């Protein structure tokens, strides 16, 4: 790397290309960056201090909250609340949306949706986890409390989206609609440096990522597609390689850089799969598209789905353009559900 460019400098240089922008988004990034640094510090101490394990509480979706889920949610919320441009947030770990009460926040134009800690099952075992965020312009009038309608917007209305991945290094990767850019954290001086400018996902990859333990419960099209991935066809680089971490952020990040397909299909007893449209699927779908990839529910573009509830789930196929189209063609050709 010949030049050292920080996240702040990069955002300011991008803003100069859009003089109509007032810099409010920069404040939101400042909040996310701050929360990321605090989380990075705590996650790196996991095992030494009392941050791993269950909090003993269930979230509204019936999932056990881990201590770090709660910690991450609180830090993201506190960081956003302290900056006037965000009027409210919705989070996987909150029962409902949170309307910030102070007048400074209520004058804000934006709302933020977040999965504060993605990959909870990996916290205790030192495997990559992440934080996902998504920013929208509110629909309700300024200087009033935010309402549900502010959060139930289709993903094609996002103004910024991204994630922080806590892996072998910590990275912040985001889009505001002009490409996807990645920054690597130097913890010794607390700075995110531009390391991956304008990431492009290969049109065709060799990796498929799915929880294959659910195989027997998958739709027919997915079963057939998985067999296609495993066929020996050297001229098409098949069989593909199977890689599944169980942290969406980490699986997505790897596939974004290397090319690949991540799937969380519907399965018997879970017609909408597991992943949450607003906190997980929409932000990564926009990033995939901005990098030249694709994201669908098997039939429809994720970003065009009109949400009807905050914690809505949706089947998810995301990654390299040609691979998403291929699995869609299998779903069309073999339309049956799980046997
Ligand atoms: P979260 O930790 O935010 O609840 O998300 C977990 C999600 C996602 O990160 C991951 O890809 C998927 O759940 C893993 O689910 P399975 O264990 O069912 O494969
Ligand atoms: Mn998640
Ligand atoms: Mn989570």
XYZ file of C-alpha atoms and ligand atoms in Angstrom:
360
model
C 0.000 0.000 0.000
C 1.646 3.235 -1.087
C -0.657 5.812 0.495
C -2.143 5.982 3.966
C -5.714 7.289 3.782
C -7.975 7.208 6.807
C -11.717 6.503 6.823
C -12.424 10.120 7.807
C -10.304 11.499 4.972
C -11.885 9.111 2.487
C -15.424 10.070 3.492
C -14.577 13.777 3.223
C -13.027 13.265 -0.225
C -16.167 11.393 -1.349
C -18.317 14.168 0.043
C -16.430 16.680 -2.089
C -17.702 14.737 -5.132
C -21.268 15.385 -3.863
C -21.398 19.056 -2.852
C -25.142 18.761 -2.140
C -24.322 16.444 0.776
C -24.285 18.257 4.106
C -21.955 15.892 5.913
C -24.636 14.520 8.246
C -23.781 10.980 7.238
C -20.244 11.622 8.461
C -21.619 12.014 11.960
C -23.380 8.660 11.670
C -20.143 7.062 10.531
C -18.401 8.694 13.470
C -20.874 6.936 15.787
C -20.419 3.571 14.096
C -16.659 3.927 14.093
C -16.663 4.734 17.797
C -18.923 1.791 18.641
C -16.683 -0.443 16.502
C -13.603 0.595 18.477
C -15.285 -0.038 21.822
C -16.554 -3.429 20.620
C -13.154 -4.317 19.212
C -11.594 -3.650 22.602
C -14.148 -5.792 24.457
C -14.170 -8.645 21.940
C -10.396 -8.894 22.121
C -10.635 -9.314 25.879
C -13.250 -12.102 25.643
C -11.965 -15.000 27.712
C -10.077 -12.689 30.074
C -13.030 -10.731 31.426
C -16.648 -11.613 31.999
C -18.070 -10.855 28.545
C -18.687 -14.310 27.114
C -21.692 -16.527 27.668
C -25.430 -16.011 27.861
C -27.037 -12.986 29.479
C -29.863 -15.255 30.657
C -32.388 -13.178 28.682
C -34.307 -14.056 25.502
C -34.829 -11.472 22.763
C -38.247 -10.880 21.185
C -37.466 -13.532 18.570
C -37.041 -16.182 21.254
C -33.247 -16.359 20.906
C -30.911 -16.398 23.912
C -29.115 -13.074 24.116
C -25.399 -13.359 24.733
C -23.710 -10.854 27.013
C -21.919 -9.381 24.005
C -25.237 -9.041 22.102
C -26.515 -6.837 24.892
C -23.237 -4.954 25.256
C -22.992 -4.301 21.516
C -26.596 -3.157 21.310
C -26.102 -0.715 24.182
C -22.889 0.719 22.723
C -24.309 1.194 19.216
C -27.415 2.822 20.680
C -25.438 5.136 22.961
C -23.113 6.195 20.142
C -26.021 6.969 17.798
C -28.051 8.739 20.452
C -25.200 11.106 21.208
C -25.200 12.411 17.629
C -28.046 14.654 16.599
C -28.642 13.387 13.102
C -30.217 10.074 14.110
C -33.801 10.205 15.382
C -34.162 6.540 16.267
C -32.940 3.033 15.739
C -34.251 -0.493 15.371
C -32.200 -3.485 16.390
C -32.416 -7.241 16.324
C -31.950 -7.123 20.097
C -34.784 -4.653 20.826
C -38.466 -5.658 21.016
C -39.545 -2.628 19.029
C -37.899 0.420 17.465
C -36.313 2.971 19.794
C -37.420 6.600 19.361
C -34.725 8.901 20.718
C -36.404 11.383 23.020
C -34.194 14.441 23.184
C -35.039 17.313 20.809
C -31.545 17.262 19.277
C -32.021 13.658 18.142
C -35.609 14.291 17.038
C -34.375 17.001 14.703
C -32.364 14.268 12.921
C -33.221 13.195 9.385
C -32.082 9.587 9.691
C -32.914 6.271 11.308
C -30.464 3.389 11.728
C -31.250 -0.335 11.713
C -28.702 -2.747 13.107
C -27.711 -6.284 13.913
C -25.332 -5.154 16.656
C -23.637 -8.522 17.046
C -23.890 -10.997 14.192
C -22.632 -14.530 14.737
C -23.522 -14.878 18.417
C -22.806 -18.602 18.399
C -19.167 -17.828 17.561
C -18.478 -15.349 20.375
C -17.306 -17.913 22.906
C -15.082 -19.822 20.494
C -12.906 -17.058 19.068
C -14.397 -17.127 15.568
C -15.168 -13.990 13.493
C -18.263 -11.973 14.371
C -19.595 -8.643 13.141
C -21.893 -5.632 13.402
C -24.241 -4.735 10.529
C -25.829 -1.320 9.985
C -28.252 0.292 7.578
C -29.279 3.971 7.334
C -32.516 5.437 5.926
C -34.040 8.899 5.691
C -37.010 9.053 8.037
C -40.507 9.449 6.561
C -42.088 11.209 9.542
C -41.754 14.984 10.002
C -38.594 16.364 11.614
C -38.792 17.388 15.291
C -41.254 14.648 16.195
C -40.714 11.118 17.502
C -39.984 8.520 14.825
C -42.736 6.037 13.914
C -42.802 2.436 12.680
C -43.174 3.579 9.069
C -39.694 5.168 9.263
C -38.203 1.694 9.695
C -40.418 -0.350 7.348
C -38.814 0.893 4.153
C -37.615 -1.315 1.304
C -33.855 -1.760 1.059
C -33.747 0.259 -2.164
C -34.251 3.366 0.020
C -31.042 2.892 2.028
C -28.634 5.836 2.066
C -25.743 3.999 3.710
C -25.066 0.414 4.729
C -22.134 -1.567 5.976
C -20.593 -3.837 8.522
C -17.707 -4.143 10.892
C -16.022 -7.542 10.909
C -14.004 -8.612 13.927
C -11.752 -11.207 12.347
C -8.023 -11.792 12.050
C -8.090 -8.012 11.744
C -11.014 -5.644 12.316
C -12.457 -4.030 9.196
C -15.226 -1.567 8.419
C -16.768 -2.031 4.973
C -19.517 0.260 3.651
C -21.413 1.663 0.711
C -23.291 4.891 0.216
C -24.216 3.974 -3.343
C -20.894 4.630 -5.070
C -19.079 1.353 -4.689
C -18.041 -0.673 -1.677
C -14.978 0.356 0.287
C -13.104 -1.439 3.065
C -10.953 -0.051 5.885
C -8.662 -1.998 8.184
C -8.277 -1.010 11.817
C -4.879 -0.314 13.350
C -5.648 -0.800 17.058
C -2.325 0.625 18.209
C -3.348 4.110 17.084
C -7.137 3.660 16.810
C -7.403 4.471 13.091
C -9.235 2.782 10.198
C -7.118 2.898 7.018
C -8.391 2.480 3.478
C -7.260 -1.005 2.477
C -9.861 -2.200 -0.062
C -11.088 0.543 -2.395
C -13.976 -0.214 -4.750
C -14.359 -3.928 -4.012
C -15.775 -5.983 -6.909
C -17.167 -9.453 -6.339
C -16.198 -11.898 -9.125
C -19.207 -12.777 -11.340
C -18.459 -16.433 -10.775
C -16.907 -17.945 -7.663
C -16.005 -21.423 -6.465
C -17.351 -21.263 -2.908
C -20.809 -22.160 -1.619
C -21.838 -21.392 1.953
C -24.870 -22.965 3.586
C -25.742 -24.840 6.767
C -25.801 -28.244 5.127
C -27.084 -29.833 8.337
C -30.497 -28.616 7.178
C -30.129 -30.422 3.826
C -33.073 -32.771 4.218
C -35.351 -29.843 5.077
C -34.348 -27.699 2.065
C -36.521 -27.001 -1.010
C -35.993 -29.354 -3.948
C -34.252 -26.670 -6.017
C -31.635 -26.086 -3.304
C -30.996 -29.818 -2.904
C -30.469 -30.157 -6.654
C -28.249 -27.079 -6.735
C -26.064 -28.472 -3.939
C -25.590 -31.688 -5.916
C -24.667 -29.529 -8.938
C -22.018 -27.760 -6.790
C -20.567 -31.148 -5.831
C -20.455 -32.652 -9.344
C -17.018 -33.314 -10.816
C -16.801 -31.052 -13.888
C -13.189 -29.818 -13.994
C -13.715 -27.487 -16.975
C -16.258 -25.555 -14.852
C -14.119 -25.721 -11.707
C -16.619 -28.035 -10.028
C -16.865 -29.402 -7.436
C -16.992 -26.071 -5.666
C -15.564 -25.603 -2.189
C -17.862 -25.561 0.827
C -17.123 -22.866 3.431
C -19.527 -21.985 6.271
C -18.548 -20.020 9.351
C -22.008 -19.420 10.805
C -21.481 -15.659 11.065
C -23.239 -14.102 8.091
C -20.892 -11.111 8.087
C -17.826 -13.332 7.923
C -19.253 -15.675 5.288
C -20.385 -12.687 3.212
C -17.062 -10.875 3.572
C -15.059 -13.872 2.371
C -17.375 -14.443 -0.583
C -17.326 -10.729 -1.443
C -13.551 -10.806 -1.768
C -13.143 -14.251 -3.319
C -16.441 -14.854 -5.122
C -19.066 -17.289 -3.908
C -22.679 -17.838 -2.929
C -24.187 -17.655 0.559
C -27.625 -19.223 1.086
C -30.051 -19.365 3.966
C -33.042 -20.978 2.239
C -36.508 -21.569 3.587
C -36.764 -24.979 5.180
C -39.425 -27.223 6.675
C -41.084 -25.354 9.589
C -39.341 -22.086 8.618
C -40.878 -20.916 5.323
C -38.939 -17.640 5.504
C -35.616 -19.083 6.592
C -33.813 -17.476 9.509
C -32.187 -14.245 8.466
C -33.773 -10.892 9.145
C -34.674 -8.699 6.187
C -34.090 -5.318 7.818
C -31.018 -5.901 9.978
C -29.076 -8.465 7.953
C -30.394 -9.028 4.428
C -30.999 -5.504 3.112
C -27.667 -3.918 4.072
C -25.594 -6.793 2.675
C -27.836 -7.043 -0.412
C -27.108 -3.432 -1.289
C -23.399 -3.976 -0.731
C -23.454 -7.072 -2.940
C -25.160 -5.130 -5.729
C -22.783 -2.200 -5.347
C -19.903 -4.654 -5.759
C -21.460 -6.156 -8.913
C -23.168 -9.115 -7.229
C -26.775 -10.046 -6.586
C -29.138 -10.839 -3.694
C -32.596 -12.410 -3.923
C -35.060 -14.466 -1.906
C -34.812 -17.083 -4.672
C -37.309 -15.275 -6.884
C -37.336 -11.562 -6.089
C -34.702 -8.870 -5.545
C -34.199 -8.471 -1.787
C -34.015 -4.662 -2.046
C -37.520 -4.449 -3.578
C -39.309 -6.354 -0.805
C -41.788 -4.118 1.050
C -41.311 -4.958 4.729
C -44.396 -5.480 6.853
C -42.792 -6.059 10.242
C -39.557 -5.154 11.985
C -38.217 -8.621 12.682
C -39.359 -10.090 9.364
C -37.357 -13.028 8.013
C -36.690 -13.900 4.403
C -34.977 -16.721 2.443
C -31.615 -15.401 1.272
C -29.326 -16.067 -1.700
C -26.458 -13.592 -2.029
C -23.100 -13.310 -3.718
C -21.563 -13.693 -7.151
C -23.995 -12.677 -9.877
C -23.861 -15.870 -11.958
C -24.093 -18.141 -8.925
C -27.238 -16.418 -7.614
C -28.798 -16.714 -11.069
C -27.876 -20.393 -11.208
C -29.503 -21.279 -7.900
C -32.588 -19.268 -8.938
C -32.822 -21.328 -12.125
C -32.776 -24.520 -10.021
C -35.526 -23.147 -7.763
C -37.609 -22.398 -10.837
C -36.999 -25.779 -12.450
C -37.617 -27.789 -9.245
C -40.278 -25.782 -7.405
C -41.150 -28.290 -4.631
C -40.623 -27.611 -0.951
C -38.980 -29.968 1.557
C -40.297 -33.510 1.510
P -27.212 -13.587 14.983
O -25.974 -14.036 15.706
O -27.225 -12.098 14.741
O -28.491 -14.087 15.600
O -27.160 -14.146 13.490
C -26.893 -15.495 13.277
C -27.220 -15.796 11.845
C -26.100 -15.521 10.866
O -25.045 -14.770 11.313
C -25.589 -16.878 10.502
O -25.187 -16.932 9.170
C -26.734 -17.782 10.780
O -27.492 -17.172 11.781
C -26.285 -19.112 11.233
O -27.390 -19.891 11.465
P -27.272 -21.484 11.616
O -26.559 -21.732 12.896
O -28.694 -21.937 11.598
O -26.504 -21.968 10.416
Mn -27.149 -11.851 12.640
Mn -27.226 -10.534 16.172
